[in-house]
Tab-separated table of C-alpha atoms in Angstrom:
chain	number	residue	atom	x	y	z
G	1	UNK	CA	18.986	-11.853	2.260
G	2	UNK	CA	16.202	-14.109	3.538
G	3	UNK	CA	14.348	-16.763	1.590
G	4	UNK	CA	11.475	-14.311	1.236
G	5	UNK	CA	13.763	-11.829	-0.573
G	6	UNK	CA	15.018	-14.190	-3.303
G	7	UNK	CA	14.074	-13.081	-6.849
G	8	UNK	CA	10.910	-14.866	-7.896
G	9	UNK	CA	7.679	-14.514	-9.826
G	10	UNK	CA	4.875	-12.959	-7.837
G	11	UNK	CA	4.196	-15.150	-4.791
G	12	UNK	CA	1.906	-15.008	-1.766
G	13	UNK	CA	2.691	-16.058	1.810
G	14	UNK	CA	0.191	-16.012	4.643
G	15	UNK	CA	0.210	-17.051	8.266
G	16	UNK	CA	-1.931	-16.397	11.302
G	17	UNK	CA	-1.129	-17.334	14.892
G	18	UNK	CA	-1.419	-16.264	18.514
G	19	UNK	CA	1.649	-18.088	19.818
G	20	UNK	CA	4.558	-15.625	20.385
G	21	UNK	CA	7.238	-18.260	19.732
G	22	UNK	CA	5.797	-19.258	16.362
G	23	UNK	CA	5.263	-15.610	15.411
G	24	UNK	CA	8.898	-14.827	16.245
G	25	UNK	CA	10.033	-17.771	14.130
G	26	UNK	CA	8.113	-16.581	11.096
G	27	UNK	CA	9.361	-13.005	11.488
G	28	UNK	CA	12.944	-14.285	11.721
G	29	UNK	CA	12.404	-16.120	8.428
G	30	UNK	CA	10.914	-13.013	6.840
G	31	UNK	CA	13.212	-10.256	8.116
G	32	UNK	CA	16.408	-12.132	9.022
G	33	UNK	CA	17.910	-13.867	12.088
G	34	UNK	CA	19.015	-10.569	13.687
G	35	UNK	CA	15.367	-9.561	14.073
G	36	UNK	CA	14.003	-9.516	17.625
G	37	UNK	CA	10.390	-9.323	18.748
G	38	UNK	CA	9.417	-8.039	22.180
G	39	UNK	CA	5.844	-8.679	23.301
G	40	UNK	CA	4.209	-6.719	26.112
G	41	UNK	CA	2.879	-8.797	28.989
G	42	UNK	CA	-0.762	-9.699	28.523
G	43	UNK	CA	-3.082	-12.313	29.926
G	44	UNK	CA	-4.754	-12.641	26.524
G	45	UNK	CA	-3.055	-14.216	23.483
G	46	UNK	CA	-2.273	-11.598	20.826
G	47	UNK	CA	-3.669	-12.519	17.418
G	48	UNK	CA	-1.251	-11.912	14.532
G	49	UNK	CA	-2.076	-12.231	10.827
G	50	UNK	CA	0.416	-11.526	8.058
G	51	UNK	CA	0.002	-11.665	4.283
G	52	UNK	CA	3.024	-10.978	2.068
G	53	UNK	CA	2.927	-10.549	-1.686
G	54	UNK	CA	6.505	-10.886	-2.893
G	55	UNK	CA	8.198	-10.271	-6.226
G	56	UNK	CA	11.675	-9.392	-7.436
G	57	UNK	CA	10.945	-5.652	-7.504
G	58	UNK	CA	8.758	-5.116	-4.438
G	59	UNK	CA	7.009	-6.708	-1.456
G	60	UNK	CA	3.670	-5.805	0.108
G	61	UNK	CA	2.969	-6.823	3.720
G	62	UNK	CA	-0.554	-6.661	5.158
G	63	UNK	CA	-0.336	-7.071	8.932
G	64	UNK	CA	-3.108	-7.274	11.516
G	65	UNK	CA	-1.937	-7.446	15.132
G	66	UNK	CA	-4.177	-7.331	18.203
G	67	UNK	CA	-1.622	-6.607	20.900
G	68	UNK	CA	1.474	-4.621	21.848
G	69	UNK	CA	4.767	-5.793	20.331
G	70	UNK	CA	8.035	-4.252	19.173
G	71	UNK	CA	9.929	-5.402	16.089
G	72	UNK	CA	13.663	-4.578	16.224
G	73	UNK	CA	15.659	-4.631	12.976
G	74	UNK	CA	19.402	-4.228	12.511
G	75	UNK	CA	18.855	-2.343	9.276
G	76	UNK	CA	16.097	-1.470	6.834
G	77	UNK	CA	17.059	-3.124	3.536
G	78	UNK	CA	14.563	-1.351	1.280
G	79	UNK	CA	12.730	1.954	1.338
G	80	UNK	CA	9.401	1.088	2.977
G	81	UNK	CA	6.103	2.966	2.881
G	82	UNK	CA	4.012	2.264	5.980
G	83	UNK	CA	0.257	2.951	6.046
G	84	UNK	CA	-1.522	2.635	9.402
G	85	UNK	CA	-5.161	1.618	8.866
G	86	UNK	CA	-5.899	1.188	12.582
G	87	UNK	CA	-4.034	1.464	15.871
G	88	UNK	CA	-0.629	3.079	16.348
G	89	UNK	CA	2.958	2.445	15.232
G	90	UNK	CA	5.857	4.020	17.159
G	91	UNK	CA	9.264	4.492	15.504
G	92	UNK	CA	12.593	4.674	17.331
G	93	UNK	CA	16.052	5.010	15.771
G	94	UNK	CA	18.786	6.379	18.034
G	95	UNK	CA	17.519	9.669	19.432
G	96	UNK	CA	14.784	9.964	16.807
G	97	UNK	CA	11.232	8.995	17.779
G	98	UNK	CA	7.929	9.445	15.978
G	99	UNK	CA	4.412	8.058	15.908
G	100	UNK	CA	2.052	7.159	13.068
G	101	UNK	CA	-1.625	6.941	13.996
G	102	UNK	CA	-4.682	5.683	12.128
G	103	UNK	CA	-4.837	6.985	8.566
G	104	UNK	CA	-1.239	8.213	8.474
G	105	UNK	CA	1.555	7.149	6.114
G	106	UNK	CA	5.327	7.310	6.522
G	107	UNK	CA	8.378	6.364	4.488
G	108	UNK	CA	11.240	4.575	6.245
G	109	UNK	CA	14.562	4.957	4.452
G	110	UNK	CA	16.757	2.065	3.329
G	111	UNK	CA	19.983	1.789	5.314
G	112	UNK	CA	18.465	3.062	8.559
G	113	UNK	CA	19.261	1.028	11.644
G	114	UNK	CA	18.999	-0.264	14.189
G	115	UNK	CA	15.273	0.460	14.234
G	116	UNK	CA	12.475	-0.389	16.677
G	117	UNK	CA	8.877	-0.392	15.429
G	118	UNK	CA	6.255	-0.772	18.138
G	119	UNK	CA	2.822	-1.909	16.976
G	120	UNK	CA	-0.156	-1.330	19.278
G	121	UNK	CA	-3.435	-2.967	18.214
G	122	UNK	CA	-2.620	-2.065	14.637
G	123	UNK	CA	-3.582	-2.990	11.123
G	124	UNK	CA	-0.968	-1.804	8.639
G	125	UNK	CA	0.218	-2.165	5.066
G	126	UNK	CA	3.959	-1.966	4.388
G	127	UNK	CA	5.270	-1.592	0.839
G	128	UNK	CA	8.960	-2.472	0.433
G	129	UNK	CA	10.435	-0.661	-2.569
G	130	UNK	CA	13.853	-0.856	-4.196
G	131	UNK	CA	16.779	0.441	-2.122
G	132	UNK	CA	17.479	4.130	-2.703
G	133	UNK	CA	20.824	5.947	-2.333
G	134	UNK	CA	21.418	7.621	1.008
G	135	UNK	CA	21.774	11.405	0.831
G	136	UNK	CA	21.354	12.151	4.573
G	137	UNK	CA	17.667	13.100	4.608
G	138	UNK	CA	15.472	12.321	7.616
G	139	UNK	CA	15.115	8.586	8.239
G	140	UNK	CA	11.346	8.704	8.769
G	141	UNK	CA	9.597	10.840	6.149
G	142	UNK	CA	6.104	12.318	6.120
G	143	UNK	CA	4.089	13.215	2.991
G	144	UNK	CA	4.240	16.732	1.580
G	145	UNK	CA	0.622	17.370	2.549
G	146	UNK	CA	-2.715	15.632	3.119
G	147	UNK	CA	-3.566	15.480	-0.578
G	148	UNK	CA	-0.219	13.837	-1.303
G	149	UNK	CA	-0.856	11.293	1.447
G	150	UNK	CA	-4.155	10.466	-0.231
G	151	UNK	CA	-2.370	9.805	-3.513
G	152	UNK	CA	0.036	7.253	-2.057
G	153	UNK	CA	-2.731	5.570	-0.043
G	154	UNK	CA	-4.967	5.170	-3.078
G	155	UNK	CA	-2.018	3.855	-5.073
G	156	UNK	CA	-1.254	1.255	-2.399
G	157	UNK	CA	-4.939	0.340	-2.166
G	158	UNK	CA	-5.095	-0.186	-5.925
G	159	UNK	CA	-1.997	-2.404	-5.933
G	160	UNK	CA	-3.099	-4.502	-2.951
G	161	UNK	CA	-6.510	-4.982	-4.525
G	162	UNK	CA	-4.897	-6.314	-7.706
G	163	UNK	CA	-2.640	-8.596	-5.658
G	164	UNK	CA	-5.536	-9.901	-3.557
G	165	UNK	CA	-7.808	-10.554	-6.518
G	166	UNK	CA	-8.463	-14.068	-7.753
G	167	UNK	CA	-6.811	-13.320	-11.123
G	168	UNK	CA	-3.200	-14.191	-10.240
G	169	UNK	CA	-2.170	-14.362	-13.893
G	170	UNK	CA	-3.162	-10.734	-14.429
G	171	UNK	CA	-1.372	-9.716	-11.231
G	172	UNK	CA	1.838	-11.359	-12.442
G	173	UNK	CA	1.613	-9.585	-15.790
G	174	UNK	CA	1.081	-6.249	-14.024
G	175	UNK	CA	3.807	-6.754	-11.384
G	176	UNK	CA	6.389	-4.636	-13.193
G	177	UNK	CA	3.958	-1.804	-13.857
G	178	UNK	CA	2.766	-1.899	-10.241
G	179	UNK	CA	6.350	-1.639	-8.997
G	180	UNK	CA	6.898	1.432	-11.171
G	181	UNK	CA	3.606	2.933	-10.008
G	182	UNK	CA	4.440	2.460	-6.317
G	183	UNK	CA	7.908	3.949	-6.706
G	184	UNK	CA	6.566	6.869	-8.724
G	185	UNK	CA	3.974	7.588	-6.027
G	186	UNK	CA	6.641	7.516	-3.305
G	187	UNK	CA	8.867	9.835	-5.340
G	188	UNK	CA	6.017	12.304	-5.800
G	189	UNK	CA	4.648	12.193	-2.246
G	190	UNK	CA	7.711	12.088	0.019
G	191	UNK	CA	9.860	15.188	-0.571
G	192	UNK	CA	13.307	13.617	-0.010
G	193	UNK	CA	12.678	10.219	-1.601
G	194	UNK	CA	14.657	9.287	-4.717
G	195	UNK	CA	13.763	5.829	-5.978
G	196	UNK	CA	15.929	3.408	-7.929
G	197	UNK	CA	19.366	2.004	-7.239
G	198	UNK	CA	20.982	4.089	-9.972
G	199	UNK	CA	19.957	7.326	-8.296
G	200	UNK	CA	17.332	8.209	-10.909
G	201	UNK	CA	13.705	8.738	-10.047
G	202	UNK	CA	11.568	5.750	-10.941
G	203	UNK	CA	8.809	8.230	-11.683
G	204	UNK	CA	10.658	8.600	-15.006
G	205	UNK	CA	9.659	5.015	-15.842
G	206	UNK	CA	6.334	6.454	-17.079
G	207	UNK	CA	5.999	9.256	-19.636
G	208	UNK	CA	5.151	12.650	-18.136
G	209	UNK	CA	1.727	12.555	-19.792
G	210	UNK	CA	0.846	9.269	-18.113
G	211	UNK	CA	2.160	10.459	-14.751
G	212	UNK	CA	-0.019	13.550	-15.000
G	213	UNK	CA	-3.063	11.448	-15.865
G	214	UNK	CA	-2.449	9.050	-12.972
G	215	UNK	CA	-1.962	11.897	-10.506
G	216	UNK	CA	-5.182	13.567	-11.651
G	217	UNK	CA	-7.206	10.372	-11.303
G	218	UNK	CA	-5.764	9.616	-7.860
G	219	UNK	CA	-6.464	13.132	-6.592
G	220	UNK	CA	-9.979	13.329	-8.031
G	221	UNK	CA	-11.312	9.793	-7.693
G	222	UNK	CA	-14.258	10.945	-5.568
G	223	UNK	CA	-15.370	13.498	-8.189
G	224	UNK	CA	-17.248	13.015	-11.448
G	225	UNK	CA	-14.470	13.052	-14.020
G	226	UNK	CA	-14.354	11.924	-17.634
G	227	UNK	CA	-11.687	10.791	-20.058
G	228	UNK	CA	-11.785	14.293	-21.535
G	229	UNK	CA	-11.023	15.769	-18.096
G	230	UNK	CA	-8.058	13.424	-17.646
G	231	UNK	CA	-6.743	14.206	-21.127
G	232	UNK	CA	-7.081	17.957	-20.600
G	233	UNK	CA	-5.160	17.758	-17.316
G	234	UNK	CA	-2.402	15.762	-19.039
G	235	UNK	CA	-2.308	18.139	-22.054
G	236	UNK	CA	-2.998	15.271	-24.429
G	237	UNK	CA	-5.769	13.898	-26.589
G	238	UNK	CA	-8.102	11.246	-25.169
G	239	UNK	CA	-6.731	8.763	-27.712
G	240	UNK	CA	-3.156	9.391	-26.513
G	241	UNK	CA	-4.150	8.873	-22.890
G	242	UNK	CA	-5.913	5.617	-23.765
G	243	UNK	CA	-2.851	4.413	-25.673
G	244	UNK	CA	-0.490	5.175	-22.757
G	245	UNK	CA	-2.692	3.388	-20.230
G	246	UNK	CA	-2.916	0.355	-22.480
G	247	UNK	CA	0.807	0.266	-23.257
G	248	UNK	CA	2.203	0.845	-19.761
G	249	UNK	CA	-0.558	-0.460	-17.464
G	250	UNK	CA	-2.481	-2.869	-19.716
G	251	UNK	CA	-5.770	-1.220	-18.802
G	252	UNK	CA	-7.945	1.748	-19.783
G	253	UNK	CA	-8.320	5.089	-17.979
G	254	UNK	CA	-11.932	4.259	-17.179
G	255	UNK	CA	-11.074	0.831	-15.773
G	256	UNK	CA	-8.219	2.310	-13.743
G	257	UNK	CA	-10.511	4.981	-12.281
G	258	UNK	CA	-13.115	2.336	-11.437
G	259	UNK	CA	-10.455	0.207	-9.716
G	260	UNK	CA	-9.171	3.169	-7.693
G	261	UNK	CA	-12.718	4.049	-6.630
G	262	UNK	CA	-13.502	0.456	-5.718
G	263	UNK	CA	-10.324	0.257	-3.627
G	264	UNK	CA	-11.220	3.501	-1.857
G	265	UNK	CA	-14.731	2.225	-1.155
G	266	UNK	CA	-13.315	-0.987	0.306
G	267	UNK	CA	-10.955	0.929	2.583
G	268	UNK	CA	-13.881	3.031	3.799
G	269	UNK	CA	-15.965	-0.073	4.515
G	270	UNK	CA	-13.056	-1.752	6.308
G	271	UNK	CA	-12.380	1.212	8.574
G	272	UNK	CA	-15.941	2.435	9.211
G	273	UNK	CA	-18.556	1.311	11.702
G	274	UNK	CA	-22.045	0.423	10.534
G	275	UNK	CA	-23.378	3.383	12.510
G	276	UNK	CA	-21.188	5.758	10.475
G	277	UNK	CA	-22.013	4.694	6.914
G	278	UNK	CA	-23.958	2.268	4.746
G	279	UNK	CA	-22.981	0.319	1.661
G	280	UNK	CA	-25.241	2.522	-0.462
G	281	UNK	CA	-23.745	5.732	0.945
G	282	UNK	CA	-20.172	4.530	0.500
G	283	UNK	CA	-20.855	3.348	-3.046
G	284	UNK	CA	-22.404	6.694	-3.975
G	285	UNK	CA	-19.554	8.602	-2.357
G	286	UNK	CA	-17.105	6.857	-4.691
G	287	UNK	CA	-19.074	7.219	-7.901
G	288	UNK	CA	-21.116	3.989	-7.929
G	289	UNK	CA	-24.686	5.133	-8.457
G	290	UNK	CA	-26.203	1.642	-8.706
G	291	UNK	CA	-25.722	-0.280	-5.461
G	292	UNK	CA	-26.547	-3.634	-7.045
G	293	UNK	CA	-23.919	-3.339	-9.769
G	294	UNK	CA	-21.443	-2.074	-7.176
G	295	UNK	CA	-22.113	-5.141	-5.015
G	296	UNK	CA	-21.600	-7.514	-7.962
G	297	UNK	CA	-18.299	-5.876	-8.946
G	298	UNK	CA	-17.201	-5.818	-5.311
G	299	UNK	CA	-17.854	-9.535	-4.817
G	300	UNK	CA	-16.138	-10.430	-8.096
G	301	UNK	CA	-13.063	-8.485	-6.989
G	302	UNK	CA	-12.832	-9.327	-3.274
G	303	UNK	CA	-14.732	-12.585	-2.900
G	304	UNK	CA	-17.195	-11.163	-0.362
G	305	UNK	CA	-20.088	-8.732	-0.344
G	306	UNK	CA	-19.618	-5.106	0.747
G	307	UNK	CA	-22.085	-5.773	3.577
G	308	UNK	CA	-19.807	-8.534	4.882
G	309	UNK	CA	-16.832	-6.161	4.813
G	310	UNK	CA	-18.716	-3.453	6.693
G	311	UNK	CA	-19.867	-5.964	9.319
G	312	UNK	CA	-16.313	-6.960	10.296
């Protein structure tokens, strides 16, 4: 166990560097002394930026690496969901090899090792969940289908947006619920994943009605949906749905939908070129009919304007 894995309240670590020796040192601290990092020869320094949000129940790593490097781990300690926003990540474990390209998600099983992960000009998010029991499934899992992949990506986007917001007190209060939400999404999306150290699915942490409501919102965030639609899909009354969201997530269905849509809009702005979309078009695509109000909410949440994000 490294210092970064010790039980703690929600904490944030960030570093950025282009010196391979310093990068290796930080990765050793984060993943353990048996970790090795192999950098491809290049005349240009490779920029590396790493943000980790860490709590007792889960970690979220946001990594941006302009270069070609391979991270070798003796063993994966936690089930880890990997989302490739840009670039490519290659996976090697024994005779098993695979590749995750831009927009793809994978789940790497706890207990797998030794593992080599090669990152090529990539920007990725890695969510480290609780260790799950080994039942000999594949070590490197893919989602059930494209729609399922969208569910886990929107869930991760929602959680990272909460973690990156300026309201750290709210993020700490929601840490437990976010851990349950991430594990439930992984259990639903990856066919062989069973979360929780006791062998039970952590999807059971939420009532079935709430899980149905969350799944419906995640799958239909780009459509015009109402509280009545969500309640009908969950076979419950609107009042019951509101109560469950307030009790388990400390929010409302409408606020949750707005947060999911805002997260999806941000991901689109981050990954799109200005020639491919505009702020107005992206806002409208995700249910924000008034660009001005969208821009205000966006800046309050992310500390920058949507135009600044698109211009990156």
